[in-house]
Structures are given as C-alpha cells and as structure tokens.
CSV table of C-alpha atoms in Angstrom, one decimal:
chain,number,residue,atom,x,y,z
A,1,MET,CA,-65.4,288.2,126.6
A,2,THR,CA,-66.7,290.9,129.3
A,3,VAL,CA,-64.6,293.8,129.9
A,4,SER,CA,-65.1,295.8,132.9
A,5,SER,CA,-64.9,299.8,133.1
A,6,LEU,CA,-62.4,301.2,135.1
A,7,PRO,CA,-63.3,304.1,137.2
A,8,PRO,CA,-62.2,307.4,135.5
A,9,ARG,CA,-58.9,309.1,136.7
A,10,SER,CA,-59.4,312.6,138.5
A,11,SER,CA,-58.1,315.0,136.1
A,12,SER,CA,-58.7,318.7,135.6
A,13,PRO,CA,-62.2,320.2,134.6
A,14,GLY,CA,-63.3,319.7,131.3
A,15,THR,CA,-61.4,316.5,131.0
A,16,PRO,CA,-63.9,313.6,129.6
A,17,GLY,CA,-64.2,311.3,132.9
A,18,ALA,CA,-63.8,314.0,135.4
A,19,PRO,CA,-66.2,315.2,138.3
A,20,PRO,CA,-67.6,318.6,138.0
A,21,ALA,CA,-65.5,321.4,139.2
A,22,SER,CA,-68.4,322.4,141.8
A,23,SER,CA,-68.5,318.9,143.3
A,24,PRO,CA,-66.5,318.9,146.7
A,25,ALA,CA,-64.2,316.0,147.5
A,26,PRO,CA,-65.0,313.6,150.3
A,27,ALA,CA,-63.7,314.7,153.5
A,28,SER,CA,-62.2,311.4,154.5
A,29,SER,CA,-60.1,311.5,151.1
A,30,PRO,CA,-56.4,312.6,151.8
A,31,SER,CA,-55.0,315.4,149.6
A,32,PRO,CA,-52.2,314.4,147.3
A,33,VAL,CA,-49.9,316.6,149.1
A,34,SER,CA,-50.4,314.9,152.4
A,35,VAL,CA,-50.1,311.5,151.1
A,36,GLY,CA,-46.7,312.3,149.2
A,37,ARG,CA,-45.3,313.7,152.4
A,38,TRP,CA,-46.5,310.8,154.7
A,39,ARG,CA,-43.6,308.7,155.7
A,40,PRO,CA,-43.6,305.8,158.4
A,41,PRO,CA,-41.9,306.0,161.8
A,42,ARG,CA,-38.2,305.9,162.0
A,43,ARG,CA,-38.3,303.0,164.1
A,44,VAL,CA,-40.5,301.1,161.8
A,45,MET,CA,-38.1,302.0,159.0
A,46,ARG,CA,-35.2,300.9,160.7
A,47,TRP,CA,-36.6,297.5,161.7
A,48,GLY,CA,-37.9,297.4,158.2
A,49,SER,CA,-34.8,297.6,156.3
A,50,LEU,CA,-33.4,294.7,158.8
A,51,ILE,CA,-35.8,292.1,158.6
A,52,VAL,CA,-36.9,292.5,154.8
A,53,PRO,CA,-33.9,291.6,153.2
A,54,VAL,CA,-33.5,288.3,155.6
A,55,LEU,CA,-37.2,287.5,154.5
A,56,LEU,CA,-36.1,287.7,151.1
A,57,ALA,CA,-33.2,285.7,151.5
A,58,VAL,CA,-34.9,282.9,153.4
A,59,ALA,CA,-37.4,282.9,150.3
A,60,ASP,CA,-35.0,282.6,148.1
A,61,ALA,CA,-33.8,279.7,149.7
A,62,LEU,CA,-36.8,278.0,149.9
A,63,LEU,CA,-37.8,278.7,146.3
A,64,VAL,CA,-34.5,277.4,145.0
A,65,ASN,CA,-33.6,274.3,147.5
A,66,GLY,CA,-37.1,273.3,148.4
A,67,VAL,CA,-38.3,272.5,152.1
A,68,THR,CA,-36.6,269.8,152.9
A,69,PHE,CA,-33.4,270.0,155.0
A,70,GLY,CA,-30.2,269.2,153.3
A,71,LEU,CA,-26.8,270.7,152.7
A,72,GLU,CA,-27.9,273.2,149.9
A,73,LEU,CA,-30.9,274.5,152.2
A,74,ASN,CA,-28.8,274.6,155.6
A,75,VAL,CA,-26.3,276.7,153.9
A,76,SER,CA,-28.8,279.1,152.1
A,77,LEU,CA,-30.6,279.5,155.7
A,78,ALA,CA,-27.1,280.3,157.2
A,79,ALA,CA,-26.5,282.9,154.7
A,80,ALA,CA,-30.1,284.2,155.4
A,81,ALA,CA,-29.6,284.4,158.9
A,82,ALA,CA,-26.0,286.1,158.7
A,83,LEU,CA,-27.6,289.3,157.3
A,84,LEU,CA,-29.6,290.0,160.6
A,85,VAL,CA,-25.8,291.1,162.0
A,86,ARG,CA,-24.2,292.8,158.4
A,87,ARG,CA,-24.4,296.2,159.5
A,88,ARG,CA,-22.0,295.4,162.5
A,89,LEU,CA,-19.8,292.8,160.7
A,90,PRO,CA,-20.2,293.5,156.7
A,91,ALA,CA,-17.1,291.7,155.7
A,92,LEU,CA,-17.3,288.7,157.8
A,93,VAL,CA,-21.0,288.2,156.7
A,94,PHE,CA,-20.1,288.5,153.2
A,95,LEU,CA,-17.9,285.8,153.7
A,96,ILE,CA,-20.2,283.6,155.5
A,97,THR,CA,-23.1,284.2,152.6
A,98,LEU,CA,-20.6,282.9,149.8
A,99,PRO,CA,-20.9,279.1,150.5
A,100,GLY,CA,-24.8,280.0,150.0
A,101,ILE,CA,-24.2,280.9,146.4
A,102,LEU,CA,-21.6,278.4,145.6
A,103,ILE,CA,-23.6,275.4,147.0
A,104,GLY,CA,-27.1,276.5,147.6
A,105,TYR,CA,-27.4,278.6,144.3
A,106,VAL,CA,-28.9,281.6,146.2
A,107,TRP,CA,-28.5,285.2,145.0
A,108,PHE,CA,-30.2,287.5,147.4
A,109,ALA,CA,-28.1,287.1,150.7
A,110,PRO,CA,-24.5,287.4,149.0
A,111,MET,CA,-25.6,290.1,146.8
A,112,ILE,CA,-27.2,292.2,149.8
A,113,ALA,CA,-24.1,291.5,151.8
A,114,LEU,CA,-21.9,292.8,149.2
A,115,TYR,CA,-24.3,295.8,149.0
A,116,THR,CA,-23.8,296.4,152.6
A,117,VAL,CA,-20.0,296.0,152.2
A,118,ALA,CA,-20.3,298.8,149.7
A,119,LEU,CA,-22.1,301.1,151.7
A,120,LEU,CA,-20.5,300.7,155.0
A,121,ARG,CA,-16.9,300.2,154.0
A,122,PRO,CA,-16.2,301.8,150.8
A,123,ASN,CA,-12.4,300.6,150.8
A,124,HIS,CA,-11.3,300.0,146.8
A,125,ARG,CA,-9.2,297.2,147.5
A,126,LEU,CA,-11.9,295.5,150.0
A,127,LEU,CA,-14.4,295.9,147.2
A,128,GLY,CA,-12.4,294.6,144.4
A,129,ILE,CA,-11.7,291.3,146.7
A,130,SER,CA,-15.1,291.0,147.1
A,131,ALA,CA,-16.4,291.2,143.9
A,132,LEU,CA,-13.6,288.6,142.5
A,133,LEU,CA,-15.0,286.2,145.3
A,134,LEU,CA,-18.4,286.7,144.6
A,135,ALA,CA,-17.9,286.2,140.8
A,136,ALA,CA,-15.8,283.1,141.4
A,137,ALA,CA,-18.5,281.4,143.9
A,138,HIS,CA,-21.2,282.3,141.2
A,139,PHE,CA,-19.0,281.2,138.0
A,140,ILE,CA,-17.6,277.8,139.9
A,141,PRO,CA,-20.3,275.0,140.0
A,142,TRP,CA,-20.8,272.9,143.1
A,143,PRO,CA,-19.5,270.2,143.0
A,144,VAL,CA,-16.4,271.5,141.1
A,145,SER,CA,-16.1,268.3,139.0
A,146,ASP,CA,-19.1,269.3,137.2
A,147,PHE,CA,-17.1,272.3,135.6
A,148,GLU,CA,-16.8,271.8,131.7
A,149,PRO,CA,-14.1,273.7,130.2
A,150,THR,CA,-15.0,272.9,126.8
A,151,ALA,CA,-18.7,274.5,127.1
A,152,TYR,CA,-17.6,277.8,125.9
A,153,ARG,CA,-20.7,279.6,125.4
A,154,GLU,CA,-22.3,278.6,128.5
A,155,ASN,CA,-19.2,279.3,130.6
A,156,THR,CA,-19.0,282.8,128.9
A,157,LEU,CA,-22.8,283.5,130.0
A,158,THR,CA,-22.2,282.5,133.3
A,159,LEU,CA,-19.3,284.5,133.6
A,160,ILE,CA,-21.2,287.7,132.5
A,161,ASP,CA,-23.8,286.9,134.6
A,162,ALA,CA,-21.3,286.4,137.6
A,163,CYS,CA,-19.8,289.8,137.0
A,164,VAL,CA,-23.1,291.5,136.4
A,165,THR,CA,-24.2,290.0,139.9
A,166,SER,CA,-20.9,291.4,141.8
A,167,VAL,CA,-20.6,294.6,140.2
A,168,GLY,CA,-24.6,295.6,140.8
A,169,PRO,CA,-24.3,295.7,144.4
A,170,ILE,CA,-21.5,297.5,144.7
A,171,ALA,CA,-22.3,300.1,142.3
A,172,LEU,CA,-25.8,300.5,144.3
A,173,GLY,CA,-24.1,300.7,147.7
A,174,LEU,CA,-21.6,303.4,146.6
A,175,LEU,CA,-24.2,305.3,144.9
A,176,VAL,CA,-26.6,305.4,148.0
A,177,ARG,CA,-23.4,306.1,150.1
A,178,THR,CA,-22.4,309.1,147.6
A,179,ARG,CA,-26.4,310.1,147.8
A,180,GLY,CA,-26.0,310.1,151.7
A,181,GLU,CA,-23.0,312.3,151.6
A,182,LEU,CA,-24.3,314.4,149.3
A,183,ALA,CA,-27.4,315.2,151.7
A,184,ALA,CA,-25.1,315.8,154.7
A,185,ARG,CA,-23.3,318.5,152.4
A,186,ILE,CA,-26.4,319.7,151.6
A,187,GLU,CA,-27.4,320.0,155.0
A,188,ASP,CA,-24.1,321.8,156.0
A,189,LEU,CA,-24.8,324.3,153.2
A,190,THR,CA,-28.1,324.8,154.1
A,191,ARG,CA,-26.9,325.5,157.9
A,192,SER,CA,-23.9,328.0,156.6
A,193,ARG,CA,-26.4,329.9,154.4
A,194,ARG,CA,-28.8,330.1,157.4
A,195,HIS,CA,-25.7,331.5,159.4
A,196,ALA,CA,-24.7,334.1,156.6
A,197,ASP,CA,-28.4,335.3,156.6
A,198,GLU,CA,-27.9,335.8,160.0
A,199,LEU,CA,-24.7,337.7,159.6
A,200,ILE,CA,-26.4,339.9,156.8
A,201,ALA,CA,-29.3,340.5,159.2
A,202,GLU,CA,-26.8,341.7,162.1
A,203,GLN,CA,-24.9,344.0,159.6
A,204,VAL,CA,-28.0,345.6,158.4
A,205,LEU,CA,-29.2,346.1,162.2
A,206,SER,CA,-25.6,347.4,162.6
A,207,THR,CA,-26.5,349.9,159.6
A,208,GLU,CA,-29.6,350.6,160.8
A,209,ARG,CA,-28.3,351.7,164.4
A,210,ALA,CA,-25.7,354.0,162.9
A,211,ARG,CA,-28.7,356.0,161.2
A,212,LEU,CA,-30.8,355.9,164.1
A,213,ALA,CA,-27.7,357.1,166.0
A,214,ARG,CA,-27.3,360.1,163.5
A,215,GLU,CA,-31.0,360.7,163.5
A,216,MET,CA,-31.1,360.9,167.4
A,217,HIS,CA,-28.0,363.1,167.5
A,218,ASP,CA,-29.4,365.7,164.9
A,219,VAL,CA,-32.8,366.0,166.5
A,220,VAL,CA,-32.2,365.8,170.3
A,221,ALA,CA,-28.9,367.5,169.9
A,222,HIS,CA,-30.5,370.3,168.2
A,223,GLN,CA,-33.4,370.8,170.9
A,224,VAL,CA,-31.0,370.3,173.9
A,225,SER,CA,-28.7,373.0,171.9
A,226,LEU,CA,-31.8,375.3,171.7
A,227,ILE,CA,-32.5,374.8,175.6
A,228,SER,CA,-29.1,375.8,176.5
A,229,LEU,CA,-28.8,378.8,174.2
A,230,GLN,CA,-32.0,380.1,176.0
A,231,ALA,CA,-30.9,378.9,179.4
A,232,GLY,CA,-27.8,381.3,178.8
A,233,ALA,CA,-30.0,384.1,177.4
A,234,VAL,CA,-32.0,383.9,180.8
A,235,GLN,CA,-28.9,383.9,183.1
A,236,ILE,CA,-27.4,387.0,181.5
A,237,SER,CA,-30.8,388.8,181.2
A,238,ALA,CA,-32.3,387.9,184.5
A,239,GLU,CA,-31.9,390.7,187.3
A,240,ASP,CA,-33.0,388.0,190.1
A,241,ALA,CA,-30.4,385.7,191.5
A,242,LYS,CA,-32.5,382.9,192.0
A,243,ALA,CA,-33.8,383.0,188.4
A,244,ARG,CA,-30.0,383.3,187.3
A,245,GLU,CA,-28.8,380.5,189.3
A,246,GLY,CA,-31.8,378.3,187.7
A,247,ALA,CA,-30.7,379.4,184.3
A,248,ARG,CA,-27.2,378.5,184.8
A,249,THR,CA,-28.3,374.9,186.2
A,250,ILE,CA,-30.4,374.4,183.3
A,251,ARG,CA,-27.4,375.3,180.9
A,252,GLU,CA,-25.2,373.0,183.0
A,253,LEU,CA,-27.7,369.8,182.5
A,254,SER,CA,-28.0,370.6,179.0
A,255,VAL,CA,-24.3,370.7,178.4
A,256,ARG,CA,-24.0,367.5,180.2
A,257,THR,CA,-26.9,366.0,178.4
A,258,LEU,CA,-25.1,366.5,175.2
A,259,ASP,CA,-22.1,365.1,176.4
A,260,GLU,CA,-23.9,362.0,177.2
A,261,LEU,CA,-25.6,361.7,174.0
A,262,ARG,CA,-22.5,361.9,172.2
A,263,HIS,CA,-21.3,359.4,174.3
A,264,MET,CA,-24.4,356.9,173.3
A,265,VAL,CA,-24.4,358.0,169.6
A,266,GLY,CA,-20.5,356.6,169.5
A,267,ILE,CA,-21.4,353.2,171.3
A,268,LEU,CA,-24.5,352.9,168.5
A,269,ARG,CA,-22.0,353.9,165.8
A,270,ALA,CA,-19.3,351.4,166.9
A,271,ALA,CA,-22.4,348.5,167.0
A,272,GLY,CA,-20.8,346.8,170.2
A,273,GLY,CA,-17.6,347.0,168.9
A,274,ASP,CA,-14.5,348.2,170.9
A,275,HIS,CA,-14.3,352.0,171.0
A,276,GLU,CA,-12.7,354.7,172.6
A,277,GLU,CA,-14.5,356.2,175.5
A,278,LEU,CA,-15.7,359.8,174.3
A,279,THR,CA,-16.6,361.3,177.5
A,280,PRO,CA,-15.6,360.5,181.2
A,281,GLN,CA,-18.1,357.9,182.5
A,282,PRO,CA,-20.1,358.8,185.8
A,283,ARG,CA,-19.0,357.2,189.0
A,284,LEU,CA,-20.2,357.1,192.3
A,285,ALA,CA,-18.2,360.2,193.1
A,286,ASP,CA,-20.4,362.3,190.6
A,287,LEU,CA,-23.6,361.3,192.8
A,288,PRO,CA,-23.1,364.5,194.8
A,289,ARG,CA,-23.4,366.4,191.8
A,290,LEU,CA,-26.4,364.7,190.5
A,291,ILE,CA,-28.2,365.2,193.4
A,292,GLU,CA,-27.3,368.9,193.5
A,293,LEU,CA,-28.8,369.4,190.1
A,294,SER,CA,-31.7,367.4,190.5
A,295,ALA,CA,-33.7,370.0,192.3
A,296,LEU,CA,-35.4,367.6,194.6
A,297,ASN,CA,-35.5,367.3,198.1
A,298,VAL,CA,-32.8,364.4,198.7
A,299,SER,CA,-30.9,363.2,201.5
A,300,PHE,CA,-27.8,361.5,200.5
A,301,GLU,CA,-26.3,358.8,202.8
A,302,ALA,CA,-22.8,356.9,202.0
A,303,ASP,CA,-20.5,354.9,204.1
A,304,ASP,CA,-16.9,355.2,204.3
A,305,ALA,CA,-16.2,351.8,202.3
A,306,THR,CA,-18.3,353.4,199.4
A,307,ARG,CA,-16.2,356.5,199.2
A,308,ARG,CA,-12.9,354.9,198.9
A,309,PRO,CA,-11.8,353.4,195.5
A,310,GLY,CA,-12.0,349.7,194.6
A,311,HIS,CA,-15.6,349.2,193.1
A,312,PRO,CA,-15.3,348.0,189.5
A,313,GLU,CA,-16.0,350.7,187.0
A,314,ALA,CA,-19.2,349.0,185.5
A,315,VAL,CA,-20.5,348.5,189.0
A,316,GLU,CA,-20.1,352.2,189.8
A,317,ARG,CA,-21.7,353.3,186.5
A,318,ALA,CA,-24.7,351.2,186.9
A,319,ALA,CA,-25.2,352.6,190.3
A,320,PHE,CA,-25.1,356.0,188.9
A,321,ARG,CA,-27.7,355.2,186.4
A,322,ILE,CA,-30.1,353.7,189.0
A,323,VAL,CA,-29.9,356.6,191.2
A,324,GLN,CA,-30.4,358.9,188.2
A,325,GLU,CA,-33.4,357.1,186.6
A,326,ALA,CA,-34.9,356.8,190.2
A,327,LEU,CA,-34.6,360.6,190.8
A,328,THR,CA,-36.1,361.1,187.2
A,329,ASN,CA,-39.0,358.9,188.3
A,330,VAL,CA,-39.5,360.6,191.5
A,331,ARG,CA,-39.7,364.2,189.6
A,332,LYS,CA,-42.4,362.4,187.1
A,333,HIS,CA,-44.6,360.8,189.5
A,334,ALA,CA,-44.2,362.0,193.2
A,335,PRO,CA,-43.3,365.8,193.0
A,336,GLY,CA,-42.5,367.6,196.2
A,337,ALA,CA,-41.7,364.2,197.7
A,338,ARG,CA,-38.7,363.6,200.0
A,339,VAL,CA,-36.3,361.1,198.7
A,340,THR,CA,-33.4,359.3,200.4
A,341,VAL,CA,-30.4,358.1,198.5
A,342,ARG,CA,-28.3,355.3,200.3
A,343,VAL,CA,-24.9,353.9,198.8
A,344,ASN,CA,-23.1,351.4,201.0
A,345,ASP,CA,-22.0,347.7,201.4
A,346,ALA,CA,-24.5,345.1,200.7
A,347,GLU,CA,-26.1,343.7,204.0
A,348,GLU,CA,-25.4,340.2,203.2
A,349,THR,CA,-21.9,340.6,202.7
A,350,GLU,CA,-21.7,342.5,205.5
A,351,GLY,CA,-22.9,339.6,207.8
A,352,ALA,CA,-20.7,337.4,206.1
A,353,ALA,CA,-17.8,339.2,207.1
A,354,GLN,CA,-18.8,339.3,210.6
A,355,THR,CA,-19.3,335.7,210.7
A,356,ALA,CA,-15.9,335.0,209.2
A,357,THR,CA,-14.0,337.2,211.7
A,358,GLU,CA,-15.9,335.6,214.8
A,359,ASP,CA,-15.2,331.9,213.4
A,360,ALA,CA,-11.4,332.9,212.9
A,361,ALA,CA,-11.0,334.7,216.0
A,362,PRO,CA,-11.2,332.0,218.4
A,363,SER,CA,-8.8,329.4,216.9
A,364,ALA,CA,-6.2,331.8,215.2
A,365,ALA,CA,-4.2,334.6,216.4
A,366,PRO,CA,-5.0,338.0,216.2
A,367,SER,CA,-3.4,338.7,212.8
A,368,ALA,CA,-5.2,335.9,211.2
A,369,ALA,CA,-8.4,337.1,212.3
A,370,GLN,CA,-7.8,340.4,210.9
A,371,GLY,CA,-6.5,339.0,207.9
A,372,THR,CA,-9.7,336.9,207.2
A,373,ALA,CA,-11.8,339.9,208.0
A,374,GLU,CA,-10.1,341.9,205.4
A,375,LYS,CA,-10.5,339.2,203.1
A,376,ALA,CA,-14.3,339.2,203.6
A,377,GLU,CA,-14.2,342.9,203.3
A,378,GLU,CA,-12.8,342.5,199.9
A,379,THR,CA,-15.7,340.7,198.9
A,380,ARG,CA,-18.3,342.8,199.9
A,381,GLY,CA,-20.9,344.3,197.1
A,382,LEU,CA,-22.7,347.5,196.8
A,383,ARG,CA,-26.1,348.3,197.4
A,384,VAL,CA,-27.9,351.3,196.0
A,385,GLU,CA,-31.3,352.3,197.3
A,386,VAL,CA,-33.6,355.2,196.4
A,387,ARG,CA,-36.4,355.6,198.8
A,388,ASN,CA,-39.2,358.5,198.0
A,389,GLY,CA,-42.2,359.1,200.3
A,390,PRO,CA,-45.7,360.1,199.2
A,391,PRO,CA,-46.0,363.1,196.4
A,392,ASP,CA,-46.9,366.7,197.7
A,393,ALA,CA,-50.5,367.3,197.2
A,394,SER,CA,-49.7,371.1,196.9
A,395,ALA,CA,-47.1,370.2,193.9
A,396,VAL,CA,-47.7,370.4,190.5
A,397,ALA,CA,-46.5,367.4,188.3
A,398,PRO,CA,-44.4,368.4,185.4
A,399,GLY,CA,-46.2,366.3,182.9
A,400,LEU,CA,-42.7,364.7,181.4
A,401,PRO,CA,-43.3,361.9,179.2
A,402,GLY,CA,-42.4,358.2,179.7
A,403,GLY,CA,-42.2,355.0,178.1
A,404,GLY,CA,-42.6,352.7,180.9
A,405,HIS,CA,-39.2,351.0,180.4
A,406,GLY,CA,-36.9,352.7,183.0
A,407,LEU,CA,-37.1,350.0,185.7
A,408,VAL,CA,-36.9,347.2,183.0
A,409,GLY,CA,-33.6,348.6,181.7
A,410,LEU,CA,-32.4,348.9,185.2
A,411,ARG,CA,-33.2,345.5,186.3
A,412,GLU,CA,-31.3,344.2,182.9
A,413,ARG,CA,-28.3,346.2,183.5
A,414,ALA,CA,-28.1,344.8,186.9
A,415,GLN,CA,-28.5,341.1,185.9
A,416,LEU,CA,-25.6,341.6,183.3
A,417,LEU,CA,-23.4,342.5,186.2
A,418,GLY,CA,-24.8,339.4,188.2
A,419,GLY,CA,-26.6,341.7,190.4
A,420,THR,CA,-30.6,342.2,191.5
A,421,LEU,CA,-33.0,344.9,191.4
A,422,GLU,CA,-36.0,345.5,193.3
A,423,ALA,CA,-38.5,348.0,192.8
A,424,GLY,CA,-42.1,348.3,194.5
A,425,PRO,CA,-44.4,350.7,196.6
A,426,THR,CA,-43.8,351.2,200.7
A,427,GLU,CA,-46.2,351.2,203.3
A,428,GLU,CA,-45.9,354.9,203.7
A,429,GLY,CA,-47.3,355.4,200.2
A,430,GLY,CA,-43.9,356.1,198.6
A,431,PHE,CA,-41.7,354.0,196.2
A,432,VAL,CA,-38.4,352.3,196.7
A,433,VAL,CA,-35.5,351.2,194.4
A,434,ARG,CA,-32.9,348.8,195.7
A,435,ALA,CA,-30.0,347.0,193.6
A,436,ASP,CA,-27.5,344.9,194.9
A,437,PHE,CA,-24.1,344.5,192.8
A,438,PRO,CA,-21.4,341.7,193.6
A,439,LYS,CA,-17.7,342.9,194.2
A,440,THR,CA,-16.6,341.0,190.9
A,441,PRO,CA,-19.2,341.7,187.9
A,442,ARG,CA,-19.9,339.2,185.4
A,443,VAL,CA,-20.0,341.3,182.8
A,444,THR,CA,-17.4,344.3,183.0
A,445,GLY,CA,-18.2,346.5,179.9
A,446,THR,CA,-21.8,346.2,178.7
A,447,ALA,CA,-23.5,347.6,181.7
C-alpha cells in the first residue's frame, strides 16, 4: 500500500514541518482574519435559506420512494414544494407535510416545517399539538392495518424515534429564536451604552466648561479690574479735561466689560440650562451709548419703527452684538474710517407691506386696507447694516489681537434666529456688514 504524504500544516516557527519564519507568504493567499470575517451577501443568504431545505426535502423523497411517480412520491414532493411558503404560513405548511411522513416516510419536510413553526410561532399550545401530530404520523404506519400492537419492542423503538423527531425541531427552533432575541437585546444594550457614554462626555464637557469659566473670570476680570483702577487714577490726577474724559470713558467701558464677563461666566457655568440673567442684556436702545463710547466717527441712522418697542429680545440682542463686533473690526482693521450704522425695517418686508396695501385698497373698504397694512407692518423684520469707508492713512493701527472668528460667530447667531448675515468689501475700499432678522425668530433664547 502506498501512502501519499500530506502537506504540512502551517504552524509557528520552530514547529516541525513549518516554513521558515523569514519566507514571505504568497500575496494571493488571504489572511485567516479576512477569511473568517467573509460572509456571503444578504440576498444569497436569504434565498439559500429558502431553497436549500426544499432541495433536501426533494432529495429525501427521491431516495426513499424512488423516481417512479405514485402516491408515496407525489405526497412527498407536495410536502417538499410546500416548504417554499413556510415562512408566510408555517402552521398550514406543517399540516401539508404530515401526509409526507405518514405515507411517503420522508423526514426532512415535516421536520423543517415544524422547526419553522417553533421559530416563527412560539406558542406553547400550538407547539404541543404540532409535536403530537408529528409523533403520531411517524408512529402510525401506512396503511394503518399493518400496525401490530403485540410488537412491543419495535413499537417502543418507533415511539422513541417519533418523540425525538418531533421534539428536536422544536428545541432547535426555540434555540435559534432565543439567540436572535439575545442578539437584539445585546444590540439595544450596546446602543444604550453608547448613549450613556455620550451623556458622560457631555457631563465632562459641562464640567470643563465650568472650569474654563472660572479661569476666564479669574484672568480676564483681574486684568480688566487693573485697567479700571488705572483709568480711575488717571481721571483723578489728570489736569487736562480731555484726558479726564478719556479716562472716565475707559473706566466705564471696563465696568461694562466686567458686567458682561460675569454674565457669560454664568451662562458657561449653567451649561446651557435655565438660569437667571445676572445683568440686563443690551437692546437696541443701548446702541447710541455704544456708539458714543466707541471713539469712532460714526453716523447712526434709525427709523421710527425701530425705536418703538416690539422686536423680540433675542433679535435686539443679536443686532446689538453685530454692531458691537463690526465697530471692533473697524477699530482693528480700518482706523480713522467713517462709519455708518443703520437699523431699520427690512426692505423685503417693506415691499411686501406696500404691495399688500395696494392690493387691498381697490377691493376693500379703507378700514380693511388699513388693517391689512397694519398686519403686514407687524410681520416686518429688522435690518442692521454697518458700513465703513477706507481707513485713514494717517491713523495708527492699534494692533489689537484677533482670532478671525468674529464674523463666523455673528453669522451663526443670525442663522439661529432664522436670519441671514452678509459681509464683504465695498467698491469704495471699505467694508459692509448687513444682517436681516425675521419678526418672529425661530430661537428666542440662545442668540
């Protein structure tokens, strides 16, 4: 006898029959990790799980009953064909397969059908009745007249075989169903764990935000306090009235900066929750004072609709911040430039109000037309525009630091309220910042 030698199995270096450690593996051979992770496509798995049991049942019918058509083969093939719809009608398909095991003596079709019932319809009463039916169909011979009650040994073995045949598919179906439920539960637990990790990360971020708030308050407040003290000393000791006025302005700005700093620290410590306002927030009525303290050549223009109350607090606060940031940018990048600040109703809504008035006047009474105009006036938005000319060549740039995020933050603030912000150079060599806000903002407390 000639025994052919088998190729050596791959093993670790030093094991007999293993290749040298320095020899590279072929480029075409897949790694064990990639082979273990490969899975067929989902469609192939779905159709395979549907067709393969049918093919096994057909092969079982042909092996047991031959290829000659008769009652036994016909019943067995009908049971195999019924497995195609076992997922939609598991109980009915199981009943159709019972004549296959009773008359045709095939096992695969009824056992697969019973497995499907246990997997999709895990009702204890249904499974108990199905197990009894399968055991009876397996135990009772066909024709029934061939049953011999006195053959105790053969009947006992057949009964045990019938019980195993009926209980096995049920146990396997319940096991697979339980495994699927455990996998779904593990997936839910993983999702909950991920959500908990996100909450922990947010809590850590809130803690870090509070720490940064304390650091900012300690550092910036200390520096601004020193500026205020120095300005107060200059205001007392200076003999020139203009110098005293400048020192007074610096001290007032320092005090306002400390107030706003305390407000921002309170927001950071609250981590976005509800909190009580520490200081009154700026409104449109505070713009003249802001322009006066800016030490710039500013021309302020505002119409009567802007001066009267009615705009939401978030819109007015955002408009104030836009003017404040724009004036700061002028002071940094265009020293000595002339600045024009305009705050009025948005032009688009003005046109809509005028059109609504004209449309209502011919077909309605004067009172109705007036009511339509008032309604359109109530829906007007707010426009804020800060325009500066070219810088003065003789002016000295202050050299203030900047992070380049001012306009980005203003645009985000406007978008949070449902508005828009445009910024860009002008033909005269200056710069313009224009923001439009709706009458009713989308967010009223975050801008």
